[in-house]
Amino acid sequence: MSTAIIDARGWQSSFDLKTGDKVQPENGAHRIVKEVLQKHPYPGDMDKGSNRWVSDTALELIDKYMPRFVFLSYAAQYFLLRYTPLTDEARSTIIAGAFREAERFAELSGYTPIIVGTGDMTPLIDNIDITRLDGLALCTNWSARYAGLYEPSDKDMTLLSSHPFIEKIVPREEIVRLFNGSPEQAQRVPEFLMAGRKGYAFKALSPTMKVPVMIPSDNFTVPVFLPGSEINDITGIRGEIEKLIADRNIALIIMEGIGINDFSLPYSSCSNGKEWFCYETGDAQYLTISSGEHRFFDYPKGYKYYDETDVNNEFPFSGYFKTIPENTFASSFPGRSIAVGNKSMFMHMVTGADISIECFSRNMFNQGTMAVIHRENK
């Protein structure tokens, strides 16, 4: 059983991650995690101390659990760049601060860092309004470049095909071919996937989120800091971890919202997708990195997520995730592993770590912290 421990500013309770039922576990791993959560309250997604929270929480967990593999996500700069109008100087200062925090963690922990930038941000030029079509168009708050399209009329296709902000409209069959999908996986892919041009974001009815000032660029390549490596694709990162961890402790560090233009360390330029498709910051990119294989189909862009939602759904604390993703590095690694990140819902699902700690935020409203213990007997 995987156990979730939620800390809401000092109030703590434990649950079965899958069912949501309240539990009362009492063992060493749970005592360690509860102590760490209580000592390190989350400051908030856009707080200047958010990235420091990642480092400090991870360092404390390392001291108490002694893992061989650490997976960290620094995302404060992503939220700040996305939602805050900034001067070039202020933007550079925020990004430099994120790198200093990652370097501080590496120095204090002694772990060998592998640092991955998820891609550059670009100013939002305009939105692509997809609310007045005859067919159904779906996108999410966290995807700018892609939207799904179902049962479009001829009028819709004529309009969208000539739209100056839309780069490509790809039929389901082409997506399944590109990622070598199965017939079962094909059922969850939209009839068409629309790709917007750089600087343009699809917009559906979604009144709950802030309006961004920057969005992910079309990042077909991303930077990876791994001296001595000849890696050229993000699917190759896992293989490098498997080689290096034989004789050293490894920290895989994800730097959200930072790409080749702002990466301040020596890097390899790595492919971040296939052909016309590039990963945005999100579950598919994280899972591709952690599994070593393309993971478009776990939660395809533009899919009908509500078809899989009902009152009896499992994993109630995990957002749109309906199962624990398989084949991540940490889930099969025989040594101990942890994950810490200021990206809600992600760390306990996409990393596969024995113990994960993450912010417990929804639509950027800070509700505390959450830890998940997947394995407690290593």
C-alpha positions as a LaTeX table, in Angstrom:
\begin{tabular}{lrrr}
\hline
Residue & $x$ (\AA) & $y$ (\AA) & $z$ (\AA) \\
\hline
Met1 & 0.00 & 0.00 & 0.00 \\
Ser2 & 1.22 & 3.48 & $-0.86$ \\
Thr3 & 0.53 & 5.97 & 1.93 \\
Ala4 & $-0.10$ & 9.70 & 1.54 \\
Ile5 & 0.61 & 12.03 & 4.45 \\
Ile6 & $-0.90$ & 15.51 & 4.18 \\
Asp7 & 0.40 & 18.34 & 6.34 \\
Ala8 & $-1.84$ & 21.41 & 6.38 \\
Arg9 & 0.25 & 23.87 & 8.37 \\
Gly10 & 0.87 & 21.47 & 11.25 \\
Trp11 & $-2.28$ & 19.33 & 11.01 \\
Gln12 & $-1.26$ & 15.92 & 9.70 \\
Ser13 & $-3.27$ & 12.95 & 8.53 \\
Ser14 & $-2.45$ & 9.75 & 6.64 \\
Phe15 & $-4.40$ & 8.09 & 3.84 \\
Asp16 & $-4.27$ & 5.13 & 1.53 \\
Leu17 & $-3.07$ & 6.83 & $-1.67$ \\
Lys18 & $-5.19$ & 4.59 & $-3.89$ \\
Thr19 & $-8.50$ & 4.61 & $-2.04$ \\
Gly20 & $-8.30$ & 7.82 & $-0.03$ \\
Asp21 & $-9.24$ & 5.93 & 3.14 \\
Lys22 & $-7.74$ & 7.23 & 6.34 \\
Val23 & $-5.02$ & 5.02 & 7.86 \\
Gln24 & $-2.81$ & 5.15 & 10.94 \\
Pro25 & 0.57 & 3.66 & 10.02 \\
Glu26 & 3.28 & 3.67 & 12.64 \\
Asn27 & 6.75 & 2.75 & 11.44 \\
Gly28 & 10.16 & 4.33 & 10.94 \\
Ala29 & 9.54 & 5.72 & 7.46 \\
His30 & 6.30 & 7.42 & 8.48 \\
Arg31 & 7.85 & 8.95 & 11.58 \\
Ile32 & 10.73 & 10.32 & 9.48 \\
Val33 & 8.41 & 11.84 & 6.90 \\
Lys34 & 6.09 & 13.41 & 9.46 \\
Glu35 & 9.03 & 15.07 & 11.18 \\
Val36 & 10.34 & 16.46 & 7.88 \\
Leu37 & 6.91 & 17.78 & 6.84 \\
Gln38 & 6.40 & 19.49 & 10.16 \\
Lys39 & 9.82 & 21.13 & 10.02 \\
His40 & 9.50 & 22.37 & 6.41 \\
Pro41 & 6.15 & 24.08 & 5.66 \\
Tyr42 & 5.74 & 25.05 & 2.02 \\
Pro43 & 6.04 & 28.82 & 1.39 \\
Gly44 & 4.01 & 28.92 & $-1.84$ \\
Asp45 & 4.54 & 28.44 & $-5.59$ \\
Met46 & 5.65 & 32.00 & $-6.30$ \\
Asp47 & 7.43 & 32.67 & $-3.02$ \\
Lys48 & 11.13 & 33.47 & $-3.33$ \\
Gly49 & 11.88 & 30.74 & $-0.80$ \\
Ser50 & 10.09 & 28.01 & $-2.76$ \\
Asn51 & 13.20 & 26.56 & $-4.44$ \\
Arg52 & 15.13 & 26.74 & $-1.17$ \\
Trp53 & 12.33 & 24.68 & 0.38 \\
Val54 & 13.06 & 21.95 & $-2.19$ \\
Ser55 & 16.74 & 21.85 & $-1.28$ \\
Asp56 & 16.29 & 22.04 & 2.48 \\
Thr57 & 13.56 & 19.40 & 2.53 \\
Ala58 & 15.64 & 17.06 & 0.37 \\
Leu59 & 18.77 & 17.55 & 2.49 \\
Glu60 & 16.84 & 16.72 & 5.66 \\
Leu61 & 15.33 & 13.63 & 4.06 \\
Ile62 & 18.76 & 12.53 & 2.82 \\
Asp63 & 20.13 & 12.82 & 6.35 \\
Lys64 & 17.35 & 10.67 & 7.79 \\
Tyr65 & 16.77 & 8.12 & 4.97 \\
Met66 & 20.16 & 7.97 & 3.19 \\
Pro67 & 18.99 & 7.36 & $-0.40$ \\
Arg68 & 21.26 & 6.56 & $-3.34$ \\
Phe69 & 19.05 & 8.34 & $-5.89$ \\
Val70 & 17.41 & 11.75 & $-5.53$ \\
Phe71 & 14.94 & 13.33 & $-7.98$ \\
Leu72 & 14.38 & 17.07 & $-7.54$ \\
Ser73 & 12.19 & 19.56 & $-9.36$ \\
Tyr74 & 12.79 & 23.30 & $-9.04$ \\
Ala75 & 9.71 & 25.08 & $-10.42$ \\
Ala76 & 9.49 & 28.47 & $-8.65$ \\
Gln77 & 11.09 & 30.29 & $-11.58$ \\
Tyr78 & 8.60 & 28.68 & $-13.97$ \\
Phe79 & 5.63 & 30.09 & $-12.04$ \\
Leu80 & 7.26 & 33.49 & $-11.63$ \\
Leu81 & 8.19 & 33.79 & $-15.30$ \\
Arg82 & 4.79 & 32.52 & $-16.43$ \\
Tyr83 & 2.64 & 34.88 & $-14.39$ \\
Thr84 & 4.72 & 37.93 & $-13.46$ \\
Pro85 & 5.62 & 40.79 & $-15.84$ \\
Leu86 & 9.39 & 41.11 & $-15.41$ \\
Thr87 & 12.24 & 43.18 & $-16.75$ \\
Asp88 & 15.07 & 41.29 & $-18.44$ \\
Glu89 & 17.23 & 42.00 & $-15.42$ \\
Ala90 & 14.67 & 40.67 & $-12.95$ \\
Arg91 & 14.11 & 37.58 & $-15.09$ \\
Ser92 & 17.88 & 36.88 & $-15.25$ \\
Thr93 & 18.14 & 37.31 & $-11.48$ \\
Ile94 & 15.37 & 34.76 & $-10.85$ \\
Ile95 & 16.94 & 32.20 & $-13.17$ \\
Ala96 & 20.40 & 32.74 & $-11.66$ \\
Gly97 & 18.89 & 32.17 & $-8.22$ \\
Ala98 & 17.42 & 28.84 & $-9.33$ \\
Phe99 & 20.84 & 27.66 & $-10.50$ \\
Arg100 & 22.47 & 28.80 & $-7.27$ \\
Glu101 & 19.95 & 26.76 & $-5.32$ \\
Ala102 & 20.58 & 23.63 & $-7.38$ \\
Glu103 & 24.33 & 24.10 & $-7.00$ \\
Arg104 & 23.93 & 24.63 & $-3.24$ \\
Phe105 & 22.09 & 21.33 & $-2.97$ \\
Ala106 & 24.76 & 19.50 & $-4.97$ \\
Glu107 & 27.56 & 20.95 & $-2.85$ \\
Leu108 & 25.92 & 20.21 & 0.51 \\
Ser109 & 24.70 & 16.73 & $-0.42$ \\
Gly110 & 27.77 & 15.53 & $-2.33$ \\
Tyr111 & 25.52 & 13.89 & $-4.91$ \\
Thr112 & 26.55 & 13.92 & $-8.57$ \\
Pro113 & 24.03 & 16.20 & $-10.32$ \\
Ile114 & 22.39 & 15.59 & $-13.68$ \\
Ile115 & 20.58 & 18.84 & $-14.47$ \\
Val116 & 17.86 & 19.06 & $-17.12$ \\
Gly117 & 16.18 & 22.25 & $-18.33$ \\
Thr118 & 12.59 & 21.66 & $-19.45$ \\
Gly119 & 12.77 & 24.38 & $-22.13$ \\
Asp120 & 12.68 & 28.12 & $-22.71$ \\
Met121 & 9.73 & 30.38 & $-22.05$ \\
Thr122 & 8.48 & 32.88 & $-24.62$ \\
Pro123 & 6.13 & 35.88 & $-24.31$ \\
Leu124 & 2.45 & 35.16 & $-24.89$ \\
Ile125 & 1.52 & 36.97 & $-28.10$ \\
Asp126 & $-2.14$ & 36.01 & $-28.27$ \\
Asn127 & $-4.64$ & 33.27 & $-27.53$ \\
Ile128 & $-6.22$ & 30.85 & $-29.98$ \\
Asp129 & $-9.92$ & 30.86 & $-29.11$ \\
Ile130 & $-11.41$ & 27.38 & $-29.60$ \\
Thr131 & $-14.69$ & 27.94 & $-27.75$ \\
Arg132 & $-16.98$ & 28.59 & $-30.74$ \\
Leu133 & $-16.47$ & 25.51 & $-32.90$ \\
Asp134 & $-19.17$ & 23.09 & $-33.97$ \\
Gly135 & $-17.00$ & 20.23 & $-32.73$ \\
Leu136 & $-15.40$ & 19.81 & $-29.32$ \\
Ala137 & $-11.96$ & 21.26 & $-28.61$ \\
Leu138 & $-10.11$ & 20.49 & $-25.38$ \\
Cys139 & $-6.99$ & 21.92 & $-23.81$ \\
Thr140 & $-5.65$ & 22.32 & $-20.28$ \\
Asn141 & $-4.32$ & 25.24 & $-18.28$ \\
Trp142 & $-0.82$ & 23.77 & $-18.35$ \\
Ser143 & $-0.53$ & 23.14 & $-22.09$ \\
Ala144 & $-0.13$ & 26.12 & $-24.38$ \\
Arg145 & 0.93 & 24.48 & $-27.64$ \\
Tyr146 & $-1.57$ & 21.63 & $-27.97$ \\
Ala147 & $-5.33$ & 21.08 & $-28.02$ \\
Gly148 & $-7.48$ & 18.09 & $-28.91$ \\
Leu149 & $-10.28$ & 18.21 & $-31.47$ \\
Tyr150 & $-13.32$ & 15.90 & $-31.72$ \\
Glu151 & $-16.02$ & 15.62 & $-34.40$ \\
Pro152 & $-15.16$ & 18.86 & $-36.19$ \\
Ser153 & $-17.44$ & 20.04 & $-38.94$ \\
Asp154 & $-16.17$ & 20.87 & $-42.43$ \\
Lys155 & $-16.54$ & 24.52 & $-41.43$ \\
Asp156 & $-14.33$ & 23.93 & $-38.39$ \\
Met157 & $-11.62$ & 22.27 & $-40.43$ \\
Thr158 & $-11.63$ & 25.04 & $-43.03$ \\
Leu159 & $-11.37$ & 27.68 & $-40.31$ \\
Leu160 & $-8.67$ & 25.92 & $-38.30$ \\
Ser161 & $-6.58$ & 24.85 & $-41.29$ \\
Ser162 & $-6.24$ & 28.47 & $-42.39$ \\
His163 & $-5.83$ & 29.92 & $-38.89$ \\
Pro164 & $-2.62$ & 32.01 & $-38.79$ \\
Phe165 & $-1.80$ & 30.96 & $-35.20$ \\
Ile166 & $-2.14$ & 27.20 & $-35.78$ \\
Glu167 & 0.94 & 25.43 & $-37.10$ \\
Lys168 & $-0.36$ & 21.92 & $-37.65$ \\
Ile169 & $-3.44$ & 19.70 & $-37.33$ \\
Val170 & $-2.49$ & 16.05 & $-36.93$ \\
Pro171 & $-4.94$ & 13.13 & $-37.24$ \\
Arg172 & $-5.04$ & 10.40 & $-34.61$ \\
Glu173 & $-3.56$ & 7.81 & $-36.96$ \\
Glu174 & $-0.40$ & 9.88 & $-37.45$ \\
Ile175 & 0.06 & 10.33 & $-33.69$ \\
Val176 & $-0.31$ & 6.59 & $-33.06$ \\
Arg177 & 2.19 & 5.83 & $-35.80$ \\
Leu178 & 4.70 & 8.39 & $-34.53$ \\
Phe179 & 4.74 & 6.97 & $-31.01$ \\
Asn180 & 4.13 & 3.34 & $-31.98$ \\
Gly181 & 0.88 & 3.17 & $-30.04$ \\
Ser182 & $-1.38$ & 0.18 & $-29.52$ \\
Pro183 & $-5.07$ & 0.04 & $-30.50$ \\
Glu184 & $-5.96$ & 0.45 & $-26.82$ \\
Gln185 & $-3.77$ & 3.55 & $-26.50$ \\
Ala186 & $-5.25$ & 4.98 & $-29.69$ \\
Gln187 & $-8.71$ & 5.11 & $-28.09$ \\
Arg188 & $-7.54$ & 7.85 & $-25.68$ \\
Val189 & $-5.97$ & 10.03 & $-28.36$ \\
Pro190 & $-8.11$ & 12.89 & $-29.77$ \\
Glu191 & $-9.35$ & 12.61 & $-33.35$ \\
Phe192 & $-7.03$ & 15.49 & $-34.20$ \\
Leu193 & $-4.27$ & 17.20 & $-32.27$ \\
Met194 & $-3.76$ & 20.89 & $-33.00$ \\
Ala195 & $-0.32$ & 22.48 & $-32.52$ \\
Gly196 & $-0.06$ & 26.23 & $-32.09$ \\
Arg197 & 2.74 & 28.44 & $-33.33$ \\
Lys198 & 5.42 & 29.79 & $-31.02$ \\
Gly199 & 4.01 & 32.41 & $-28.66$ \\
Tyr200 & 0.35 & 31.42 & $-29.09$ \\
Ala201 & $-1.74$ & 29.49 & $-26.59$ \\
Phe202 & $-4.99$ & 27.61 & $-27.05$ \\
Lys203 & $-7.79$ & 28.94 & $-24.89$ \\
Ala204 & $-10.93$ & 27.13 & $-23.85$ \\
Leu205 & $-13.36$ & 27.91 & $-21.02$ \\
Ser206 & $-11.15$ & 27.97 & $-17.92$ \\
Pro207 & $-11.84$ & 30.85 & $-15.53$ \\
Thr208 & $-9.91$ & 29.55 & $-12.51$ \\
Met209 & $-6.31$ & 30.22 & $-13.52$ \\
Lys210 & $-4.26$ & 33.38 & $-13.77$ \\
Val211 & $-3.57$ & 34.75 & $-17.24$ \\
Pro212 & 0.05 & 34.01 & $-18.22$ \\
Val213 & 2.48 & 36.53 & $-19.59$ \\
Met214 & 4.90 & 33.84 & $-20.79$ \\
Ile215 & 4.34 & 30.28 & $-22.00$ \\
Pro216 & 6.62 & 27.40 & $-22.99$ \\
Ser217 & 8.34 & 27.96 & $-26.31$ \\
Asp218 & 8.50 & 25.32 & $-29.06$ \\
Asn219 & 11.39 & 23.50 & $-27.38$ \\
Phe220 & 12.46 & 20.78 & $-29.78$ \\
Thr221 & 15.79 & 20.62 & $-27.93$ \\
Val222 & 16.54 & 21.10 & $-24.22$ \\
Pro223 & 19.81 & 21.40 & $-22.28$ \\
Val224 & 21.25 & 18.62 & $-20.11$ \\
Phe225 & 24.23 & 19.10 & $-17.79$ \\
Leu226 & 26.09 & 15.79 & $-17.63$ \\
Pro227 & 29.85 & 16.23 & $-18.18$ \\
Gly228 & 31.46 & 13.49 & $-20.24$ \\
Ser229 & 28.19 & 12.24 & $-21.66$ \\
Glu230 & 27.33 & 11.99 & $-25.35$ \\
Ile231 & 23.58 & 11.94 & $-24.71$ \\
Asn232 & 21.50 & 13.53 & $-27.50$ \\
Asp233 & 17.92 & 12.68 & $-26.52$ \\
Ile234 & 16.04 & 12.97 & $-23.24$ \\
Thr235 & 15.18 & 9.28 & $-23.52$ \\
Gly236 & 18.88 & 8.60 & $-22.94$ \\
Ile237 & 19.04 & 10.21 & $-19.50$ \\
Arg238 & 17.85 & 7.10 & $-17.68$ \\
Gly239 & 20.59 & 4.99 & $-19.25$ \\
Glu240 & 23.22 & 7.46 & $-18.05$ \\
Ile241 & 21.80 & 7.31 & $-14.53$ \\
Glu242 & 21.96 & 3.51 & $-14.57$ \\
Lys243 & 25.64 & 3.62 & $-15.54$ \\
Leu244 & 26.74 & 6.32 & $-13.12$ \\
Ile245 & 24.86 & 5.16 & $-10.04$ \\
Ala246 & 26.95 & 2.00 & $-9.82$ \\
Asp247 & 29.70 & 3.91 & $-8.01$ \\
Arg248 & 28.15 & 7.18 & $-6.81$ \\
Asn249 & 24.98 & 8.80 & $-5.51$ \\
Ile250 & 22.99 & 10.61 & $-8.20$ \\
Ala251 & 20.69 & 13.62 & $-8.09$ \\
Leu252 & 18.48 & 14.15 & $-11.15$ \\
Ile253 & 17.50 & 17.82 & $-11.05$ \\
Ile254 & 14.75 & 19.27 & $-13.24$ \\
Met255 & 14.86 & 23.04 & $-13.83$ \\
Glu256 & 11.43 & 24.11 & $-15.03$ \\
Gly257 & 11.03 & 26.99 & $-17.47$ \\
Ile258 & 14.74 & 27.09 & $-18.31$ \\
Gly259 & 16.00 & 26.15 & $-21.76$ \\
Ile260 & 19.06 & 26.54 & $-23.91$ \\
Asn261 & 18.87 & 30.35 & $-23.99$ \\
Asp262 & 19.21 & 30.70 & $-20.21$ \\
Phe263 & 21.08 & 27.56 & $-19.17$ \\
Ser264 & 24.19 & 28.76 & $-17.32$ \\
Leu265 & 26.10 & 25.45 & $-17.14$ \\
Pro266 & 27.89 & 23.50 & $-19.89$ \\
Tyr267 & 25.27 & 21.37 & $-21.59$ \\
Ser268 & 24.43 & 18.84 & $-24.24$ \\
Ser269 & 21.60 & 19.79 & $-26.58$ \\
Cys270 & 19.10 & 16.94 & $-26.41$ \\
Ser271 & 16.09 & 16.14 & $-28.54$ \\
Asn272 & 12.84 & 16.81 & $-26.65$ \\
Gly273 & 10.29 & 15.00 & $-28.78$ \\
Lys274 & 9.79 & 13.35 & $-32.17$ \\
Glu275 & 9.42 & 14.98 & $-35.59$ \\
Trp276 & 6.76 & 17.74 & $-35.26$ \\
Phe277 & 6.01 & 17.04 & $-31.57$ \\
Cys278 & 7.96 & 18.55 & $-28.66$ \\
Tyr279 & 7.26 & 18.02 & $-24.98$ \\
Glu280 & 6.07 & 20.89 & $-22.83$ \\
Thr281 & 6.82 & 20.95 & $-19.11$ \\
Gly282 & 4.50 & 18.30 & $-17.70$ \\
Asp283 & 3.85 & 14.66 & $-16.96$ \\
Ala284 & 4.82 & 13.33 & $-20.41$ \\
Gln285 & 8.22 & 15.05 & $-20.33$ \\
Tyr286 & 8.93 & 13.92 & $-16.76$ \\
Leu287 & 7.88 & 10.33 & $-17.51$ \\
Thr288 & 9.97 & 10.25 & $-20.68$ \\
Ile289 & 13.01 & 11.31 & $-18.68$ \\
Ser290 & 12.40 & 8.94 & $-15.78$ \\
Ser291 & 11.47 & 5.90 & $-17.89$ \\
Gly292 & 13.82 & 6.32 & $-20.86$ \\
Glu293 & 11.00 & 5.92 & $-23.38$ \\
His294 & 8.49 & 8.27 & $-24.99$ \\
Arg295 & 5.37 & 8.56 & $-22.84$ \\
Phe296 & 2.85 & 10.45 & $-24.94$ \\
Phe297 & 0.01 & 8.01 & $-24.25$ \\
Asp298 & $-0.20$ & 8.03 & $-20.44$ \\
Tyr299 & $-2.25$ & 11.25 & $-20.51$ \\
Pro300 & $-2.39$ & 12.42 & $-24.13$ \\
Lys301 & $-2.71$ & 16.11 & $-24.92$ \\
Gly302 & $-6.33$ & 17.00 & $-25.53$ \\
Tyr303 & $-7.83$ & 13.72 & $-24.36$ \\
Lys304 & $-11.27$ & 13.47 & $-22.76$ \\
Tyr305 & $-10.13$ & 13.20 & $-19.16$ \\
Tyr306 & $-13.71$ & 13.49 & $-17.89$ \\
Asp307 & $-14.61$ & 10.16 & $-19.52$ \\
Glu308 & $-12.43$ & 8.54 & $-16.85$ \\
Thr309 & $-13.81$ & 10.52 & $-13.93$ \\
Asp310 & $-16.51$ & 9.39 & $-11.50$ \\
Val311 & $-17.20$ & 9.57 & $-7.77$ \\
Asn312 & $-15.49$ & 6.22 & $-7.19$ \\
Asn313 & $-12.20$ & 7.16 & $-8.83$ \\
Glu314 & $-9.02$ & 5.90 & $-7.25$ \\
Phe315 & $-6.03$ & 8.10 & $-6.34$ \\
Pro316 & $-8.10$ & 11.07 & $-5.14$ \\
Phe317 & $-5.00$ & 13.06 & $-4.11$ \\
Ser318 & $-3.23$ & 12.64 & $-7.45$ \\
Gly319 & $-5.13$ & 14.98 & $-9.75$ \\
Tyr320 & $-5.76$ & 13.51 & $-13.18$ \\
Phe321 & $-3.49$ & 10.50 & $-12.56$ \\
Lys322 & $-5.55$ & 7.31 & $-12.41$ \\
Thr323 & $-2.74$ & 4.78 & $-11.90$ \\
Ile324 & 0.86 & 4.86 & $-10.72$ \\
Pro325 & 2.96 & 5.05 & $-13.91$ \\
Glu326 & 5.13 & 2.00 & $-14.56$ \\
Asn327 & 8.78 & 1.61 & $-15.58$ \\
Thr328 & 10.23 & 4.69 & $-13.92$ \\
Phe329 & 13.88 & 4.37 & $-12.89$ \\
Ala330 & 13.37 & 4.71 & $-9.13$ \\
Ser331 & 10.54 & 2.16 & $-9.04$ \\
Ser332 & 12.90 & $-0.58$ & $-10.24$ \\
Phe333 & 16.11 & 0.66 & $-8.60$ \\
Pro334 & 17.08 & $-1.68$ & $-5.72$ \\
Gly335 & 18.61 & 1.13 & $-3.67$ \\
Arg336 & 16.80 & 3.77 & $-1.70$ \\
Ser337 & 15.33 & 6.79 & $-3.51$ \\
Ile338 & 13.55 & 10.04 & $-2.70$ \\
Ala339 & 11.90 & 12.84 & $-4.67$ \\
Val340 & 11.17 & 16.42 & $-3.66$ \\
Gly341 & 9.62 & 19.17 & $-5.75$ \\
Asn342 & 7.50 & 22.31 & $-5.73$ \\
Lys343 & 5.27 & 20.85 & $-8.44$ \\
Ser344 & 2.01 & 19.59 & $-7.00$ \\
Met345 & 0.78 & 16.07 & $-7.84$ \\
Phe346 & 3.88 & 15.30 & $-9.90$ \\
Met347 & 6.62 & 13.97 & $-7.72$ \\
His348 & 4.83 & 10.98 & $-6.19$ \\
Met349 & 3.55 & 9.83 & $-9.58$ \\
Val350 & 6.22 & 10.52 & $-12.20$ \\
Thr351 & 9.40 & 9.71 & $-10.25$ \\
Gly352 & 8.71 & 6.28 & $-8.79$ \\
Ala353 & 10.73 & 7.15 & $-5.66$ \\
Asp354 & 10.33 & 5.29 & $-2.38$ \\
Ile355 & 9.47 & 8.53 & $-0.60$ \\
Ser356 & 8.34 & 11.76 & $-2.21$ \\
Ile357 & 7.53 & 15.16 & $-0.74$ \\
Glu358 & 5.78 & 17.86 & $-2.75$ \\
Cys359 & 3.71 & 20.97 & $-2.31$ \\
Phe360 & $-0.01$ & 20.31 & $-1.91$ \\
Ser361 & $-1.34$ & 23.09 & $-4.13$ \\
Arg362 & $-4.29$ & 23.27 & $-6.48$ \\
Asn363 & $-4.41$ & 26.02 & $-9.12$ \\
Met364 & $-1.53$ & 27.65 & $-7.21$ \\
Phe365 & $-3.46$ & 27.89 & $-3.93$ \\
Asn366 & $-1.15$ & 26.68 & $-1.17$ \\
Gln367 & $-2.82$ & 24.04 & 0.99 \\
Gly368 & 0.31 & 22.64 & 2.64 \\
Thr369 & 2.54 & 19.71 & 1.78 \\
Met370 & 2.06 & 16.07 & 0.90 \\
Ala371 & 4.37 & 13.10 & 1.20 \\
Val372 & 3.86 & 9.69 & $-0.35$ \\
Ile373 & 5.59 & 6.53 & 0.81 \\
His374 & 5.52 & 3.88 & $-1.90$ \\
Arg375 & 8.07 & 1.52 & $-0.29$ \\
Glu376 & 9.15 & 1.48 & 3.34 \\
Asn377 & 11.19 & $-1.69$ & 3.76 \\
Lys378 & 14.36 & $-1.08$ & 1.76 \\
\hline
\end{tabular}
